[in-house]
Tab-separated table of C-alpha atoms and ligand atoms in Angstrom:
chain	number	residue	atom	x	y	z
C	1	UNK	CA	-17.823	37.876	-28.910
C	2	UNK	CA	-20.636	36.077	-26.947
C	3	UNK	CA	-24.300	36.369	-27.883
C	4	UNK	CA	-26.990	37.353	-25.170
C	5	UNK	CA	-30.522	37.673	-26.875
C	6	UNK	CA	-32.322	40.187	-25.628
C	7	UNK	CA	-35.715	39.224	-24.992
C	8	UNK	CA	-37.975	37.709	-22.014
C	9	UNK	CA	-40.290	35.442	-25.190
C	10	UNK	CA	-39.317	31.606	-23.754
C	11	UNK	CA	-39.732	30.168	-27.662
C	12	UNK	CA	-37.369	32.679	-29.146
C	13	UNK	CA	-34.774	32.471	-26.217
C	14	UNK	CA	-35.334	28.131	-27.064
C	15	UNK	CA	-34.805	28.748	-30.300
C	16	UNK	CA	-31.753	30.790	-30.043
C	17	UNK	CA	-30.358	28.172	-27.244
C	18	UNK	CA	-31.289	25.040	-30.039
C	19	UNK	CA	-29.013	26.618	-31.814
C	20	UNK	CA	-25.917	26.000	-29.834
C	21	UNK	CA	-24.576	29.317	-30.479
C	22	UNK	CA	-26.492	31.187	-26.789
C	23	UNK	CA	-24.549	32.768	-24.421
C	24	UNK	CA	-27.185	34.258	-22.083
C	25	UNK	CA	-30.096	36.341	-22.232
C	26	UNK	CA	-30.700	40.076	-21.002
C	27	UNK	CA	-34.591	41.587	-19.847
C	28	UNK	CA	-35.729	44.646	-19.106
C	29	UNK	CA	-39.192	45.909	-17.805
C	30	UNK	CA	-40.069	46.661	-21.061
C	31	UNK	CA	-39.458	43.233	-22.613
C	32	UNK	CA	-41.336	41.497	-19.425
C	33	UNK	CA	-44.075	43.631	-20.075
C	34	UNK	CA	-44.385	42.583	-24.182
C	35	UNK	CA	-44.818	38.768	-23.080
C	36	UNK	CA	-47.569	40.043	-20.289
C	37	UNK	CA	-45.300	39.055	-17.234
C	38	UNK	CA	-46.547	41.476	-14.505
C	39	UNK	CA	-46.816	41.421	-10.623
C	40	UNK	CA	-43.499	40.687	-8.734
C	41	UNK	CA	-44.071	36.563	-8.388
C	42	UNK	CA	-44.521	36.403	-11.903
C	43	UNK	CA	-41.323	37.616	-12.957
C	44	UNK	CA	-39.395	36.286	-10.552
C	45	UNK	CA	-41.071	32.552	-12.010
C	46	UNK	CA	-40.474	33.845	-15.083
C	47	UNK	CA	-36.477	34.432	-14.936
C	48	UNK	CA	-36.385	30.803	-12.882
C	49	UNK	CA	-37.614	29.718	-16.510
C	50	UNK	CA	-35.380	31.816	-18.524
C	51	UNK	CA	-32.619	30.153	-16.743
C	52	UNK	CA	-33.504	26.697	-16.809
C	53	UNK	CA	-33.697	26.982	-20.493
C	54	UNK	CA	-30.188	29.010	-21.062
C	55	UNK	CA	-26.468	27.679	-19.756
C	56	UNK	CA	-24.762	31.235	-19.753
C	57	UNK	CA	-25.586	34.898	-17.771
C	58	UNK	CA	-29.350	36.286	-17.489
C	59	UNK	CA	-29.264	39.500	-17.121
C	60	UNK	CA	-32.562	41.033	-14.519
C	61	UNK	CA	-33.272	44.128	-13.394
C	62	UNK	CA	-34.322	46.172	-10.616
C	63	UNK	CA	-36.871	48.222	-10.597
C	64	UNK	CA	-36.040	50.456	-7.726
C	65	UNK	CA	-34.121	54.034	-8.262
C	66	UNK	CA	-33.192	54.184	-4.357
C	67	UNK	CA	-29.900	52.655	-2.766
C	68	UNK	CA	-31.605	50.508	-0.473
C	69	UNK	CA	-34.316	49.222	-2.797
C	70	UNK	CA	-31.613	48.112	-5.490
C	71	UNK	CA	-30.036	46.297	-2.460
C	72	UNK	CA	-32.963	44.530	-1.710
C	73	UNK	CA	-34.340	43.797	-4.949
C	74	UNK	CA	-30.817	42.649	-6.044
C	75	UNK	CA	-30.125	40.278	-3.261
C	76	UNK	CA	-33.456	38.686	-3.776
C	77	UNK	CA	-32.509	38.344	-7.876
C	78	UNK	CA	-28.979	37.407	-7.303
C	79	UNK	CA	-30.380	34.792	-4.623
C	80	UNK	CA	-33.010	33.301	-7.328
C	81	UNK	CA	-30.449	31.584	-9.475
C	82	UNK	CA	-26.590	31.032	-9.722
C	83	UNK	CA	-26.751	32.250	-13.558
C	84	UNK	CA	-28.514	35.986	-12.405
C	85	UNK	CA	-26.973	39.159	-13.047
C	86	UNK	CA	-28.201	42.020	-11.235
C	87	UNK	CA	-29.113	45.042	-13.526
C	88	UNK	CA	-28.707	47.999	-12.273
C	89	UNK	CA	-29.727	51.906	-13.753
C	90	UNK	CA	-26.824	54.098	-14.410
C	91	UNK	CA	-27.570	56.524	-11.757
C	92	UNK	CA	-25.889	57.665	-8.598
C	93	UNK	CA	-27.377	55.402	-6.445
C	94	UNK	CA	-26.995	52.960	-9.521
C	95	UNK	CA	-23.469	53.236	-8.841
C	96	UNK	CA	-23.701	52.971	-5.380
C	97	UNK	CA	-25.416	49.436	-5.763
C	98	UNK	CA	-23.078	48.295	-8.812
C	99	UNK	CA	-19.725	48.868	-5.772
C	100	UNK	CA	-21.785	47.690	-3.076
C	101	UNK	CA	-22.782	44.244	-4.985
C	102	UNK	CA	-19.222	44.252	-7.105
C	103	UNK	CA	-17.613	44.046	-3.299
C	104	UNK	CA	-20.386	41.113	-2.183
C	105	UNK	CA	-19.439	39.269	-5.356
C	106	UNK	CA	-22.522	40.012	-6.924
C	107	UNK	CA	-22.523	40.265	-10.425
C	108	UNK	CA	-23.963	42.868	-12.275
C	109	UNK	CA	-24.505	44.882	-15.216
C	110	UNK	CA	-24.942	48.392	-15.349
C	111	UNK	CA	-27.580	50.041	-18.329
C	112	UNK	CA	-29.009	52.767	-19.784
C	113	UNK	CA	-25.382	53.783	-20.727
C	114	UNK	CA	-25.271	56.355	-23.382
C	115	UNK	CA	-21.437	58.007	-23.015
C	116	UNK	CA	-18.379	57.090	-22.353
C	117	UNK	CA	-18.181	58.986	-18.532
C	118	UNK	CA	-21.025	56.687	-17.333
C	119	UNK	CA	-19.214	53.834	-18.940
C	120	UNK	CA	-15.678	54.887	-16.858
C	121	UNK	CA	-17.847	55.077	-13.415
C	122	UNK	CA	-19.569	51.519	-14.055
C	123	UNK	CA	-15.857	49.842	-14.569
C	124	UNK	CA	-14.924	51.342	-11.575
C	125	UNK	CA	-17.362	50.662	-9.597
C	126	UNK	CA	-16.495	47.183	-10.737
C	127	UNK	CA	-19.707	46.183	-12.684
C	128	UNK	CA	-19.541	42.794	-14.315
C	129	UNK	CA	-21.409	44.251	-17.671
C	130	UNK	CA	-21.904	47.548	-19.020
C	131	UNK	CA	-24.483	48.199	-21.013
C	132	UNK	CA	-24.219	51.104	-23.297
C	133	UNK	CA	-27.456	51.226	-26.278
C	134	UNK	CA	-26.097	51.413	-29.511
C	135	UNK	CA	-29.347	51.211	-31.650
C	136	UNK	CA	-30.703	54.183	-28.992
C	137	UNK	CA	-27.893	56.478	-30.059
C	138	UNK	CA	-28.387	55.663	-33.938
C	139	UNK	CA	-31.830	56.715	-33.407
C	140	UNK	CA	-31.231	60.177	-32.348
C	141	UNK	CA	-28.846	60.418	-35.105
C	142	UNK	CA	-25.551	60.113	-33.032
C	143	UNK	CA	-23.326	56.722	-33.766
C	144	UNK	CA	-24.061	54.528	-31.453
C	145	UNK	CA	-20.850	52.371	-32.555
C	146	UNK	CA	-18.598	55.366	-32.196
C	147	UNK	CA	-19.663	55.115	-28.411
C	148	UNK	CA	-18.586	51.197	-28.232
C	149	UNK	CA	-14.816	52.076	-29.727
C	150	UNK	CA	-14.596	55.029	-26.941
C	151	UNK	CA	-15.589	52.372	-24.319
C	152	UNK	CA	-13.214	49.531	-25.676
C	153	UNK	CA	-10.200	51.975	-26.216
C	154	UNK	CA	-10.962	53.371	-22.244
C	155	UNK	CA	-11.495	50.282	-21.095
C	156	UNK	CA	-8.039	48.524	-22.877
C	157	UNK	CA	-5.798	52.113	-21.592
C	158	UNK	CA	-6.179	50.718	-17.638
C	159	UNK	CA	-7.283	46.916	-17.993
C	160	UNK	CA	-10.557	47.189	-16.923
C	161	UNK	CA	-12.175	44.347	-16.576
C	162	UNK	CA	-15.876	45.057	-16.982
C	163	UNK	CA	-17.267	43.380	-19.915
C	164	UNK	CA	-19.057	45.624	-22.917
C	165	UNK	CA	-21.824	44.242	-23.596
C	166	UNK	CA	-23.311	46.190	-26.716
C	167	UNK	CA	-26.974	46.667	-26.168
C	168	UNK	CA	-29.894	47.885	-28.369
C	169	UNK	CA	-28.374	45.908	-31.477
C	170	UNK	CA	-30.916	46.423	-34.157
C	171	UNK	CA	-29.393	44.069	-36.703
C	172	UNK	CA	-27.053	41.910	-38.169
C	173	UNK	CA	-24.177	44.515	-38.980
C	174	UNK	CA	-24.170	45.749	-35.528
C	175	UNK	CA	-23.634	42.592	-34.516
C	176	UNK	CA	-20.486	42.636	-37.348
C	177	UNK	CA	-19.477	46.047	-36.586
C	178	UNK	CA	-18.882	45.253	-32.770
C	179	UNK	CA	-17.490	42.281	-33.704
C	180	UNK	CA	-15.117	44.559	-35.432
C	181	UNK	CA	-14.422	46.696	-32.580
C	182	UNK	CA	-13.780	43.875	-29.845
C	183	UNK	CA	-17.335	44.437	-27.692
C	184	UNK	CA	-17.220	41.351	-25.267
C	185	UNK	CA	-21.111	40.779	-25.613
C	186	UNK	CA	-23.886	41.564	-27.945
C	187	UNK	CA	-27.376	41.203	-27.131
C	188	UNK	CA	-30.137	41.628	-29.468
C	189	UNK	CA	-33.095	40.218	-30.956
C	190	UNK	CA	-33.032	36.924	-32.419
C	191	UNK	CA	-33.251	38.194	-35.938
C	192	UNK	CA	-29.740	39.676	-35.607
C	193	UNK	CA	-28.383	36.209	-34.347
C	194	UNK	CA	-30.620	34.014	-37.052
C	195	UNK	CA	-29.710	37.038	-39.572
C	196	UNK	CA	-26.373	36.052	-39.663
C	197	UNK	CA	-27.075	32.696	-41.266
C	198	UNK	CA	-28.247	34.653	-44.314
C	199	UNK	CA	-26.714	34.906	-47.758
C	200	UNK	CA	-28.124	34.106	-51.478
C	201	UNK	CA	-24.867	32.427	-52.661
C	202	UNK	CA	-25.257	29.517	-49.760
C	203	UNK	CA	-28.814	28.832	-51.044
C	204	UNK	CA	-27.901	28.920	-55.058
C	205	UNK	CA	-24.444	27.340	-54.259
C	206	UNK	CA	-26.808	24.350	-52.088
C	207	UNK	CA	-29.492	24.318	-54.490
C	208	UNK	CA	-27.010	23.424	-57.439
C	209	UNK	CA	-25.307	20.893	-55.610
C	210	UNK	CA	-28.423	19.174	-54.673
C	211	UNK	CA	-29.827	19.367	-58.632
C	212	UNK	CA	-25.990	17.719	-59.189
C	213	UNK	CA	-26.559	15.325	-56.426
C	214	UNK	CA	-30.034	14.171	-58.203
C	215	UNK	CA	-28.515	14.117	-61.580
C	216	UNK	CA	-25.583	11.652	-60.761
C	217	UNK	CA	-28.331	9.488	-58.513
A	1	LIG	O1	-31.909	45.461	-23.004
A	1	LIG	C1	-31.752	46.801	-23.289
A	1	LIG	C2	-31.622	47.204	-24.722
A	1	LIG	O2	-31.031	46.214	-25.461
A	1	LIG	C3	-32.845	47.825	-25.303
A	1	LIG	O3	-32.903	47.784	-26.697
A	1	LIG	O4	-34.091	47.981	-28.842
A	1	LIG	O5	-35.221	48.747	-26.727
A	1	LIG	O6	-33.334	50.033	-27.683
A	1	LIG	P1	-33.944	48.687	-27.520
């Protein structure tokens, strides 16, 4: 499973790269907003940096709800960087923009995807990504990761080849539990990646031998 971090903060998307284990990085408005990247030069700088700092996808989206304005905005975005991915809404004209890039050889990812129907259209409309939000679903007391088997199952049945990329991970055993269910892509915040690395037995198993070290030195 590959690990996008999900953030537009350039010191936790270097910190997640410095630790070799970085696969790309997904935004949304909402995460450009929380560093205070606004007006359209801005972000557009911004993503430049976000991929000069990452090797793998970065995921950016448009903010336009209309067919042609996703065209535009996504043309300029794909044309930015070889590493973009044009995010798209899950909407009709959302769609409409996912088979219009998918047949350009644009990539793309479609999100705000919350069932397993929108998650069918995006594959065949030939979206790159999906993005359905997990942690979203758990808040509003439905299971989110009931949603990601649904999509993997559909998507396995007729060889789709859109990539599930689990979105809204909250924490480390989302990150496990899609693991479990064969998502393609996680992306969350870097506490789920760095969370990982957690567990008291490594750090009383390292601690004793380094007191064993220091007692045969
Ligand atoms: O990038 C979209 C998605 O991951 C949002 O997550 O935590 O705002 O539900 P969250």
């Amino acid at each position: 499973m590959k690990f996008f971090i999900d953030t537009a903060n350039l010191d936790q998307i270097s910190e997640a790269q410095s630790l070799g284990v970085l696969d790309g990085v997904t935004t949304n408005p909402s995460l450009m907003a929380k560093e205070d990247i606004t007006g359209k030069q801005n972000i557009i700088d911004h993503y430049k940096k976000i991929c000069n700092i990452v090797d793998g996808d970065v995921s950016a989206e448009v903010i336009s709800t209309d067919f042609e304005g996703m065209i535009k905005e996504g043309e300029i975005l794909a044309a930015l960087h070889p590493q973009i991915v044009v995010k798209l809404p899950m909407i009709k004209d959302g769609i409409k923009a996912c088979k219009y890039f998918s047949d350009k050889g644009i990539r793309t990812n479609v999100t705000l995807v919350f069932s397993a129907g929108q998650a069918i259209l995006a594959a065949k409309a030939g979206a790159t990504y999906v993005s359905p939000f997990l942690g979203r679903l758990d808040d509003i007391s439905t299971d989110g990761l009931h949603l990601i088997s649904e999509i993997r199952h559909i998507y396995n049945n007729y060889g789709f080849e859109t990539k599930i990329l689990a979105a809204s991970i909250r924490h480390t055993m989302h990150v496990i539990d899609c693991a479990k269910i064969g998502a393609d892509v996680m992306t969350g915040p870097l506490s789920s990646i760095t969370g990982l690395l957690n567990h008291p037995l490594t750090d009383i198993g390292l601690a004793k031998f380094l007191e064993d070290y220091e007692k045969g030195n």
